[in-house]
mmCIF file of C-alpha atoms in Angstrom:
data_model
loop_
_atom_site.group_PDB
_atom_site.id
_atom_site.type_symbol
_atom_site.label_atom_id
_atom_site.label_comp_id
_atom_site.label_asym_id
_atom_site.label_seq_id
_atom_site.Cartn_x
_atom_site.Cartn_y
_atom_site.Cartn_z
ATOM 1 C CA MET A 1 -17.181 -24.928 1.361
ATOM 2 C CA SER A 2 -17.417 -26.992 -1.836
ATOM 3 C CA THR A 3 -14.675 -25.189 -3.776
ATOM 4 C CA ARG A 4 -11.947 -27.382 -5.255
ATOM 5 C CA ILE A 5 -8.468 -26.015 -5.923
ATOM 6 C CA PRO A 6 -7.617 -26.330 -9.663
ATOM 7 C CA TRP A 7 -4.136 -27.681 -8.988
ATOM 8 C CA ASP A 8 -3.629 -28.829 -12.593
ATOM 9 C CA GLU A 9 -4.229 -25.301 -13.887
ATOM 10 C CA LEU A 10 -1.517 -23.764 -11.694
ATOM 11 C CA ASN A 11 2.170 -23.711 -12.528
ATOM 12 C CA ALA A 12 4.730 -25.097 -10.070
ATOM 13 C CA GLU A 13 5.373 -21.804 -8.246
ATOM 14 C CA GLN A 14 1.663 -21.005 -8.008
ATOM 15 C CA ARG A 15 0.961 -24.471 -6.574
ATOM 16 C CA ARG A 16 3.672 -23.955 -3.940
ATOM 17 C CA ALA A 17 2.125 -20.641 -2.875
ATOM 18 C CA VAL A 18 -1.415 -22.025 -2.643
ATOM 19 C CA ALA A 19 -0.240 -25.134 -0.786
ATOM 20 C CA ALA A 20 1.687 -23.013 1.755
ATOM 21 C CA TRP A 21 -1.562 -21.644 3.185
ATOM 22 C CA ASP A 22 -0.387 -21.932 6.800
ATOM 23 C CA GLU A 23 3.111 -20.480 6.397
ATOM 24 C CA CYS A 24 4.616 -17.008 6.465
ATOM 25 C CA LEU A 25 5.177 -16.457 2.784
ATOM 26 C CA LEU A 26 6.796 -13.797 0.610
ATOM 27 C CA VAL A 27 5.830 -13.962 -3.056
ATOM 28 C CA MET A 28 7.464 -11.690 -5.616
ATOM 29 C CA ALA A 29 4.956 -11.586 -8.485
ATOM 30 C CA PRO A 30 5.246 -9.102 -11.362
ATOM 31 C CA VAL A 31 2.118 -8.017 -13.229
ATOM 32 C CA GLY A 32 0.568 -10.719 -15.377
ATOM 33 C CA THR A 33 1.893 -13.719 -13.454
ATOM 34 C CA GLY A 34 -1.437 -14.790 -11.951
ATOM 35 C CA LYS A 35 -0.950 -13.182 -8.551
ATOM 36 C CA THR A 36 -4.589 -12.176 -7.963
ATOM 37 C CA SER A 37 -5.864 -15.690 -8.688
ATOM 38 C CA VAL A 38 -3.248 -17.209 -6.383
ATOM 39 C CA LEU A 39 -4.235 -14.815 -3.581
ATOM 40 C CA ALA A 40 -7.836 -16.019 -3.913
ATOM 41 C CA TRP A 41 -6.987 -19.728 -4.201
ATOM 42 C CA ARG A 42 -4.612 -19.504 -1.244
ATOM 43 C CA ALA A 43 -7.407 -18.007 0.882
ATOM 44 C CA ALA A 44 -9.722 -20.760 -0.395
ATOM 45 C CA ASN A 45 -7.192 -23.383 0.686
ATOM 46 C CA ALA A 46 -7.043 -21.842 4.160
ATOM 47 C CA LEU A 47 -10.839 -22.089 4.407
ATOM 48 C CA LEU A 48 -10.756 -25.685 3.174
ATOM 49 C CA HIS A 49 -8.365 -26.430 6.054
ATOM 50 C CA GLY A 50 -10.770 -25.007 8.621
ATOM 51 C CA VAL A 51 -9.847 -21.313 8.910
ATOM 52 C CA ASP A 52 -12.969 -19.289 9.737
ATOM 53 C CA PRO A 53 -13.792 -16.911 6.832
ATOM 54 C CA ARG A 54 -14.393 -14.143 9.389
ATOM 55 C CA ALA A 55 -10.778 -14.502 10.546
ATOM 56 C CA VAL A 56 -9.362 -13.957 7.045
ATOM 57 C CA LEU A 57 -7.972 -10.520 6.181
ATOM 58 C CA CYS A 58 -6.864 -9.740 2.611
ATOM 59 C CA LEU A 59 -5.323 -6.306 2.144
ATOM 60 C CA SER A 60 -4.100 -4.176 -0.728
ATOM 61 C CA PHE A 61 -2.909 -0.589 -0.985
ATOM 62 C CA THR A 62 -4.999 0.658 -3.922
ATOM 63 C CA ASN A 63 -8.724 0.651 -4.579
ATOM 64 C CA LYS A 64 -8.230 -1.001 -7.971
ATOM 65 C CA ALA A 65 -6.257 -3.937 -6.546
ATOM 66 C CA SER A 66 -8.737 -4.291 -3.698
ATOM 67 C CA ARG A 67 -11.676 -4.452 -6.137
ATOM 68 C CA GLN A 68 -9.866 -7.085 -8.195
ATOM 69 C CA MET A 69 -9.153 -9.104 -5.069
ATOM 70 C CA ARG A 70 -12.797 -8.961 -3.919
ATOM 71 C CA ALA A 71 -14.085 -9.915 -7.382
ATOM 72 C CA ARG A 72 -11.734 -12.891 -7.639
ATOM 73 C CA ALA A 73 -12.541 -13.959 -4.076
ATOM 74 C CA ALA A 74 -16.257 -13.917 -4.931
ATOM 75 C CA GLU A 75 -15.577 -16.173 -7.943
ATOM 76 C CA VAL A 76 -13.472 -18.605 -5.940
ATOM 77 C CA LEU A 77 -15.059 -18.578 -2.482
ATOM 78 C CA GLY A 78 -18.717 -18.124 -3.354
ATOM 79 C CA ALA A 79 -20.891 -17.241 -0.361
ATOM 80 C CA ALA A 80 -17.901 -17.449 2.002
ATOM 81 C CA ALA A 81 -16.389 -14.382 0.297
ATOM 82 C CA GLY A 82 -18.987 -12.215 2.036
ATOM 83 C CA ARG A 83 -17.514 -13.159 5.410
ATOM 84 C CA VAL A 84 -13.879 -12.540 4.388
ATOM 85 C CA THR A 85 -12.507 -9.049 5.032
ATOM 86 C CA ALA A 86 -10.944 -7.771 1.792
ATOM 87 C CA ARG A 87 -10.058 -4.078 1.983
ATOM 88 C CA THR A 88 -7.484 -1.446 1.216
ATOM 89 C CA PHE A 89 -5.105 -0.757 4.072
ATOM 90 C CA HIS A 90 -6.628 2.657 4.795
ATOM 91 C CA SER A 91 -10.130 1.189 4.672
ATOM 92 C CA LEU A 92 -9.092 -1.327 7.322
ATOM 93 C CA CYS A 93 -7.757 1.509 9.484
ATOM 94 C CA ALA A 94 -11.052 3.359 9.104
ATOM 95 C CA LEU A 95 -12.966 0.214 10.108
ATOM 96 C CA ILE A 96 -10.853 -0.161 13.252
ATOM 97 C CA LEU A 97 -11.096 3.499 14.223
ATOM 98 C CA ARG A 98 -14.867 3.661 13.754
ATOM 99 C CA ALA A 99 -15.254 0.601 15.978
ATOM 100 C CA ASP A 100 -12.878 1.908 18.682
ATOM 101 C CA SER A 101 -13.400 5.656 18.287
ATOM 102 C CA GLY A 102 -14.330 6.058 21.933
ATOM 103 C CA ALA A 103 -10.917 4.896 23.124
ATOM 104 C CA LEU A 104 -9.268 7.698 21.136
ATOM 105 C CA GLY A 105 -11.872 10.366 21.882
ATOM 106 C CA ILE A 106 -13.063 10.781 18.292
ATOM 107 C CA ASP A 107 -16.521 10.486 16.779
ATOM 108 C CA SER A 108 -17.197 7.330 14.804
ATOM 109 C CA ASP A 109 -18.874 9.155 11.884
ATOM 110 C CA PHE A 110 -15.749 11.065 10.788
ATOM 111 C CA LEU A 111 -15.219 12.016 7.149
ATOM 112 C CA ILE A 112 -12.116 10.857 5.286
ATOM 113 C CA PHE A 113 -10.064 13.340 3.283
ATOM 114 C CA ASP A 114 -8.361 11.563 0.388
ATOM 115 C CA ASP A 115 -5.058 12.648 -1.180
ATOM 116 C CA GLU A 116 -6.714 15.253 -3.395
ATOM 117 C CA ASP A 117 -8.636 16.758 -0.458
ATOM 118 C CA ALA A 118 -5.427 16.849 1.611
ATOM 119 C CA ARG A 119 -3.490 18.576 -1.156
ATOM 120 C CA SER A 120 -6.166 21.239 -1.615
ATOM 121 C CA LEU A 121 -6.329 21.922 2.113
ATOM 122 C CA ALA A 122 -2.536 22.150 2.484
ATOM 123 C CA ALA A 123 -2.283 24.497 -0.492
ATOM 124 C CA ALA A 124 -5.029 26.793 0.813
ATOM 125 C CA ILE A 125 -3.356 27.099 4.221
ATOM 126 C CA ALA A 126 0.063 27.662 2.623
ATOM 127 C CA ALA A 127 -1.370 30.445 0.466
ATOM 128 C CA ARG A 128 -2.577 32.230 3.612
ATOM 129 C CA MET A 129 0.986 31.913 4.949
ATOM 130 C CA SER A 130 2.395 33.395 1.690
ATOM 131 C CA VAL A 131 4.085 30.154 0.627
ATOM 132 C CA ALA A 132 4.106 30.016 -3.159
ATOM 133 C CA ALA A 133 5.616 28.243 -6.146
ATOM 134 C CA ASP A 134 5.610 28.729 -9.894
ATOM 135 C CA ARG A 135 2.944 26.024 -10.208
ATOM 136 C CA ARG A 136 0.220 25.255 -7.678
ATOM 137 C CA GLU A 137 -0.041 21.484 -8.230
ATOM 138 C CA PRO A 138 3.579 20.550 -7.395
ATOM 139 C CA LEU A 139 3.462 22.829 -4.346
ATOM 140 C CA ALA A 140 0.263 21.208 -3.049
ATOM 141 C CA LEU A 141 1.716 17.728 -3.565
ATOM 142 C CA PHE A 142 5.007 18.677 -1.891
ATOM 143 C CA LEU A 143 3.322 20.186 1.176
ATOM 144 C CA SER A 144 0.787 17.403 1.675
ATOM 145 C CA ASN A 145 3.538 14.767 1.386
ATOM 146 C CA ALA A 146 5.695 16.717 3.849
ATOM 147 C CA LEU A 147 2.799 16.900 6.314
ATOM 148 C CA GLN A 148 2.206 13.169 6.016
ATOM 149 C CA GLU A 149 5.887 12.281 6.448
ATOM 150 C CA VAL A 150 6.375 14.498 9.497
ATOM 151 C CA ARG A 151 3.114 13.413 11.114
ATOM 152 C CA LEU A 152 3.884 9.713 10.643
ATOM 153 C CA ALA A 153 7.493 10.082 11.817
ATOM 154 C CA PRO A 154 6.815 8.981 15.442
ATOM 155 C CA PHE A 155 5.645 5.612 14.100
ATOM 156 C CA SER A 156 8.117 5.239 11.257
ATOM 157 C CA SER A 157 11.416 6.740 12.392
ATOM 158 C CA ARG A 158 13.924 5.195 14.717
ATOM 159 C CA ALA A 159 14.509 8.473 16.547
ATOM 160 C CA ALA A 160 12.406 11.550 17.295
ATOM 161 C CA ARG A 161 13.095 14.533 15.047
ATOM 162 C CA ASP A 162 12.348 18.208 15.373
ATOM 163 C CA PRO A 163 9.552 18.998 12.858
ATOM 164 C CA GLU A 164 11.346 22.107 11.554
ATOM 165 C CA GLU A 165 14.560 20.166 10.942
ATOM 166 C CA HIS A 166 12.572 17.358 9.364
ATOM 167 C CA PHE A 167 10.850 19.791 6.994
ATOM 168 C CA ALA A 168 14.195 21.357 6.100
ATOM 169 C CA ASP A 169 15.465 17.895 5.206
ATOM 170 C CA ILE A 170 12.400 17.272 3.027
ATOM 171 C CA ARG A 171 13.021 20.595 1.228
ATOM 172 C CA ALA A 172 16.623 19.638 0.613
ATOM 173 C CA ARG A 173 15.589 16.286 -0.859
ATOM 174 C CA GLY A 174 13.422 17.864 -3.526
ATOM 175 C CA ALA A 175 11.277 20.990 -3.302
ATOM 176 C CA PRO A 176 9.182 22.033 -6.326
ATOM 177 C CA PRO A 177 10.805 24.512 -8.741
ATOM 178 C CA GLY A 178 10.265 28.130 -7.817
ATOM 179 C CA LEU A 179 9.331 27.402 -4.202
ATOM 180 C CA ARG A 180 9.111 30.670 -2.273
ATOM 181 C CA ILE A 181 8.881 30.482 1.508
ATOM 182 C CA PRO A 182 8.745 33.785 3.433
ATOM 183 C CA SER A 183 11.177 34.498 6.246
ATOM 184 C CA GLY A 184 9.761 33.506 9.590
ATOM 185 C CA PHE A 185 7.790 30.593 8.129
ATOM 186 C CA ARG A 186 7.232 27.843 10.673
ATOM 187 C CA PHE A 187 6.254 24.390 9.512
ATOM 188 C CA ALA A 188 4.735 23.747 12.955
ATOM 189 C CA ARG A 189 2.162 26.486 12.277
ATOM 190 C CA LEU A 190 1.264 24.983 8.909
ATOM 191 C CA HIS A 191 0.850 21.606 10.598
ATOM 192 C CA ALA A 192 -1.285 23.022 13.428
ATOM 193 C CA GLU A 193 -3.596 24.897 11.061
ATOM 194 C CA TYR A 194 -3.883 21.868 8.799
ATOM 195 C CA VAL A 195 -4.908 19.560 11.660
ATOM 196 C CA HIS A 196 -7.284 22.220 13.021
ATOM 197 C CA ALA A 197 -8.956 22.511 9.613
ATOM 198 C CA LEU A 198 -9.366 18.740 9.425
ATOM 199 C CA ARG A 199 -11.035 18.674 12.824
ATOM 200 C CA GLU A 200 -13.255 21.632 11.890
ATOM 201 C CA ASN A 201 -14.406 19.544 8.935
ATOM 202 C CA HIS A 202 -14.963 16.550 11.234
ATOM 203 C CA ALA A 203 -12.408 14.704 9.106
ATOM 204 C CA LEU A 204 -9.341 12.467 9.181
ATOM 205 C CA ASP A 205 -6.814 12.203 6.372
ATOM 206 C CA PHE A 206 -4.915 9.036 5.399
ATOM 207 C CA ALA A 207 -2.087 9.838 7.814
ATOM 208 C CA ASP A 208 -4.635 10.243 10.643
ATOM 209 C CA LEU A 209 -5.985 6.760 9.929
ATOM 210 C CA VAL A 210 -2.543 5.174 10.304
ATOM 211 C CA ILE A 211 -1.610 7.339 13.300
ATOM 212 C CA GLY A 212 -4.899 6.531 15.027
ATOM 213 C CA VAL A 213 -4.553 2.757 14.715
ATOM 214 C CA ASN A 214 -0.920 2.870 15.831
ATOM 215 C CA ARG A 215 -1.930 4.845 18.915
ATOM 216 C CA LEU A 216 -4.863 2.552 19.604
ATOM 217 C CA PHE A 217 -2.668 -0.555 19.460
ATOM 218 C CA GLN A 218 0.098 1.072 21.507
ATOM 219 C CA PHE A 219 -1.977 2.561 24.320
ATOM 220 C CA HIS A 220 -5.081 0.331 24.431
ATOM 221 C CA PRO A 221 -3.950 -3.319 24.713
ATOM 222 C CA PRO A 222 -7.511 -4.715 25.053
ATOM 223 C CA ALA A 223 -8.396 -3.228 21.662
ATOM 224 C CA LEU A 224 -5.259 -4.700 20.115
ATOM 225 C CA ARG A 225 -6.035 -8.146 21.544
ATOM 226 C CA ARG A 226 -9.591 -7.941 20.192
ATOM 227 C CA TRP A 227 -8.404 -7.181 16.645
ATOM 228 C CA GLN A 228 -5.683 -9.834 16.901
ATOM 229 C CA SER A 229 -8.396 -12.319 17.770
ATOM 230 C CA ARG A 230 -10.589 -11.083 14.892
ATOM 231 C CA PHE A 231 -7.950 -11.440 12.159
ATOM 232 C CA GLN A 232 -5.975 -14.663 12.463
ATOM 233 C CA TRP A 233 -4.976 -15.212 8.817
ATOM 234 C CA ILE A 234 -3.575 -12.209 6.940
ATOM 235 C CA GLN A 235 -2.209 -11.788 3.438
ATOM 236 C CA VAL A 236 -1.156 -8.459 1.970
ATOM 237 C CA ASP A 237 -0.833 -7.521 -1.694
ATOM 238 C CA GLU A 238 1.452 -4.762 -3.046
ATOM 239 C CA VAL A 239 4.014 -5.060 -0.259
ATOM 240 C CA GLN A 240 6.226 -2.645 -2.222
ATOM 241 C CA ASP A 241 3.875 0.204 -1.237
ATOM 242 C CA THR A 242 4.197 -0.405 2.520
ATOM 243 C CA ASN A 243 5.843 2.128 4.840
ATOM 244 C CA ARG A 244 7.168 1.532 8.352
ATOM 245 C CA SER A 245 4.135 2.936 10.190
ATOM 246 C CA GLU A 246 1.842 0.641 8.199
ATOM 247 C CA TYR A 247 4.055 -2.386 8.770
ATOM 248 C CA ARG A 248 3.871 -1.709 12.534
ATOM 249 C CA ILE A 249 0.110 -2.245 12.369
ATOM 250 C CA LEU A 250 0.405 -5.461 10.367
ATOM 251 C CA ARG A 251 3.128 -6.795 12.674
ATOM 252 C CA ALA A 252 1.015 -6.044 15.741
ATOM 253 C CA LEU A 253 -2.058 -7.791 14.301
ATOM 254 C CA ALA A 254 -0.085 -10.910 13.340
ATOM 255 C CA GLN A 255 2.092 -11.318 16.440
ATOM 256 C CA PRO A 256 -0.004 -13.970 18.266
ATOM 257 C CA HIS A 257 -0.757 -16.297 15.334
ATOM 258 C CA ARG A 258 2.176 -15.439 13.012
ATOM 259 C CA ARG A 259 0.076 -15.960 9.892
ATOM 260 C CA LEU A 260 1.183 -12.994 7.800
ATOM 261 C CA SER A 261 2.102 -13.232 4.118
ATOM 262 C CA PHE A 262 3.156 -10.626 1.577
ATOM 263 C CA PHE A 263 2.732 -10.545 -2.194
ATOM 264 C CA GLY A 264 4.074 -7.889 -4.537
ATOM 265 C CA ASP A 265 6.818 -6.776 -6.863
ATOM 266 C CA VAL A 266 9.628 -4.652 -5.435
ATOM 267 C CA ASP A 267 10.644 -3.662 -8.972
ATOM 268 C CA GLN A 268 7.292 -1.834 -9.252
ATOM 269 C CA THR A 269 8.029 0.442 -6.298
ATOM 270 C CA ILE A 270 6.684 3.917 -7.110
ATOM 271 C CA TYR A 271 5.837 5.318 -3.662
ATOM 272 C CA GLU A 272 9.278 5.790 -2.110
ATOM 273 C CA TRP A 273 8.619 9.525 -2.269
ATOM 274 C CA ARG A 274 5.633 8.835 0.013
ATOM 275 C CA GLY A 275 7.551 6.762 2.553
ATOM 276 C CA SER A 276 7.476 3.209 1.199
ATOM 277 C CA VAL A 277 10.687 1.357 2.043
ATOM 278 C CA PRO A 278 10.231 -2.163 0.656
ATOM 279 C CA ALA A 279 13.817 -3.304 1.301
ATOM 280 C CA GLU A 280 13.561 -2.375 4.990
ATOM 281 C CA ILE A 281 10.086 -3.849 5.368
ATOM 282 C CA LEU A 282 11.104 -7.172 3.824
ATOM 283 C CA THR A 283 14.249 -7.354 5.952
ATOM 284 C CA ALA A 284 12.218 -6.761 9.112
ATOM 285 C CA TYR A 285 9.571 -9.267 8.011
ATOM 286 C CA ARG A 286 12.141 -11.981 7.307
ATOM 287 C CA GLN A 287 13.690 -11.473 10.738
ATOM 288 C CA GLU A 288 10.529 -11.094 12.812
ATOM 289 C CA PHE A 289 8.472 -13.849 11.171
ATOM 290 C CA ALA A 290 11.208 -16.384 10.392
ATOM 291 C CA PRO A 291 11.118 -18.843 8.815
ATOM 292 C CA VAL A 292 9.633 -17.102 5.783
ATOM 293 C CA GLY A 293 9.087 -19.089 2.590
ATOM 294 C CA GLU A 294 10.005 -17.178 -0.555
ATOM 295 C CA ILE A 295 8.652 -17.769 -4.060
ATOM 296 C CA VAL A 296 9.159 -15.859 -7.314
ATOM 297 C CA PHE A 297 6.503 -15.909 -10.037
ATOM 298 C CA ASN A 298 8.254 -15.402 -13.377
ATOM 299 C CA GLN A 299 5.786 -16.801 -15.940
ATOM 300 C CA ASN A 300 3.825 -14.026 -17.603
ATOM 301 C CA TYR A 301 0.413 -14.793 -19.122
ATOM 302 C CA ARG A 302 -0.688 -11.270 -20.022
ATOM 303 C CA SER A 303 1.785 -9.202 -22.058
ATOM 304 C CA THR A 304 3.197 -9.988 -25.478
ATOM 305 C CA ARG A 305 6.772 -11.207 -25.864
ATOM 306 C CA ALA A 306 7.785 -7.883 -27.422
ATOM 307 C CA ILE A 307 6.489 -5.969 -24.405
ATOM 308 C CA LEU A 308 8.155 -8.378 -21.977
ATOM 309 C CA ARG A 309 11.537 -7.967 -23.698
ATOM 310 C CA ALA A 310 11.217 -4.201 -23.290
ATOM 311 C CA CYS A 311 10.249 -4.647 -19.626
ATOM 312 C CA ALA A 312 13.220 -6.921 -19.020
ATOM 313 C CA GLY A 313 15.532 -4.324 -20.545
ATOM 314 C CA VAL A 314 14.265 -1.654 -18.177
ATOM 315 C CA ILE A 315 14.329 -3.906 -15.095
ATOM 316 C CA HIS A 316 17.827 -5.246 -15.714
ATOM 317 C CA ALA A 317 19.142 -1.702 -16.059
ATOM 318 C CA LEU A 318 17.989 -0.901 -12.524
ATOM 319 C CA GLU A 319 20.356 -1.270 -9.606
ATOM 320 C CA GLY A 320 19.065 -3.821 -7.115
ATOM 321 C CA ALA A 321 16.350 -5.250 -9.381
ATOM 322 C CA VAL A 322 14.725 -8.406 -7.957
ATOM 323 C CA THR A 323 13.182 -9.848 -11.120
ATOM 324 C CA GLU A 324 15.873 -11.953 -12.779
ATOM 325 C CA GLU A 325 13.812 -13.571 -15.536
ATOM 326 C CA ILE A 326 10.432 -13.116 -17.212
ATOM 327 C CA VAL A 327 9.170 -16.218 -19.005
ATOM 328 C CA PRO A 328 6.579 -15.325 -21.685
ATOM 329 C CA ARG A 329 3.536 -17.564 -22.177
ATOM 330 C CA THR A 330 2.061 -15.358 -24.901
ATOM 331 C CA ALA A 331 2.364 -14.443 -28.593
ATOM 332 C CA GLU A 332 5.118 -12.244 -30.056
ATOM 333 C CA GLY A 333 2.882 -9.231 -30.617
ATOM 334 C CA ALA A 334 3.570 -5.918 -32.345
ATOM 335 C CA PRO A 335 6.918 -4.141 -31.861
ATOM 336 C CA VAL A 336 7.119 -1.734 -28.948
ATOM 337 C CA THR A 337 6.959 1.945 -29.905
ATOM 338 C CA LEU A 338 9.179 4.427 -28.104
ATOM 339 C CA HIS A 339 7.659 7.910 -28.265
ATOM 340 C CA ALA A 340 9.072 11.102 -26.755
ATOM 341 C CA SER A 341 6.910 14.176 -26.190
ATOM 342 C CA ALA A 342 8.017 17.692 -25.356
ATOM 343 C CA THR A 343 5.180 18.363 -22.899
ATOM 344 C CA LEU A 344 2.546 16.481 -20.924
ATOM 345 C CA LYS A 345 -0.116 17.953 -23.221
ATOM 346 C CA ASP A 346 1.693 16.640 -26.292
ATOM 347 C CA GLU A 347 1.982 13.224 -24.680
ATOM 348 C CA ALA A 348 -1.725 13.148 -23.816
ATOM 349 C CA ALA A 349 -2.651 14.188 -27.357
ATOM 350 C CA TRP A 350 -0.451 11.448 -28.858
ATOM 351 C CA ILE A 351 -1.942 8.804 -26.539
ATOM 352 C CA ALA A 352 -5.495 9.895 -27.383
ATOM 353 C CA ALA A 353 -4.777 9.888 -31.133
ATOM 354 C CA THR A 354 -3.193 6.419 -30.899
ATOM 355 C CA ILE A 355 -6.179 5.035 -29.006
ATOM 356 C CA GLU A 356 -8.545 6.543 -31.570
ATOM 357 C CA GLU A 357 -6.510 5.015 -34.423
ATOM 358 C CA LEU A 358 -6.476 1.579 -32.789
#
């Protein structure tokens, strides 16, 4: 590979991250600090030091971030990028399950139900069971999230829980307004009908993908060893979106070679309602992969100084915030506007009008 690392174009923290290509590394990198470029250059440095491109696994938790990672890898790595595996986490799980479907007794050409499909299916089954709420969308979201949490519990909880008690706990934590559940409702029936409907559609949902790989790695050691041998250099973006059942898969893959690194921004955590527990994941990672190098990117090259001051105000008001300082490398920019809307429709109309004006 003829790529040269542009060391002079990187700041001190970025250079440290790229140079630490063979270490377990935790990088806290808010938006606009050059994280995506560093991910690509760090992978390039691993290849320059002899790591086989086919052994490199770069993961993210959203399609957008994964596309950005692949695009930047193509710029940096050239032809070698085609041999690097850069995927979303669920896409990786699908890849593994299609390759090892026989071990789990499933067909390799399964469909994948995304979050919207899962919500629609859960809502339809709940309607047949006379579960209702004042608004359909919050009910569908609540039920699909409850199904995912309960189904993933064997691979994310420290102790087994009765599904009915678990669902009652989820209701207590935050059910949608106006939720009406008939007497005699059993969550186990909702779960059974939901899984049956998935199988009737020859489909797996996102929870199935994670459950399937966990089961494969737990009960089929030869398959685990094969995937451990396949992926010997792993870096993961958006660590703040990781839940325990997903971390189990990453830990299992990285156990033999101990080349597992995480990038992200804990202060951007938005999926705790869906099971992400960044504080727990990072604690486990630090213990199980010690010594872990830790770097904080704090130089922002994207947002204006006015926007960054507003961001800092929000972050510093949060209990347990990780980002201590944001160093702007940009112009002052226009003042930040604070706008309050009475309804979502009003907010959308104001945003559209502002965009049109700009």
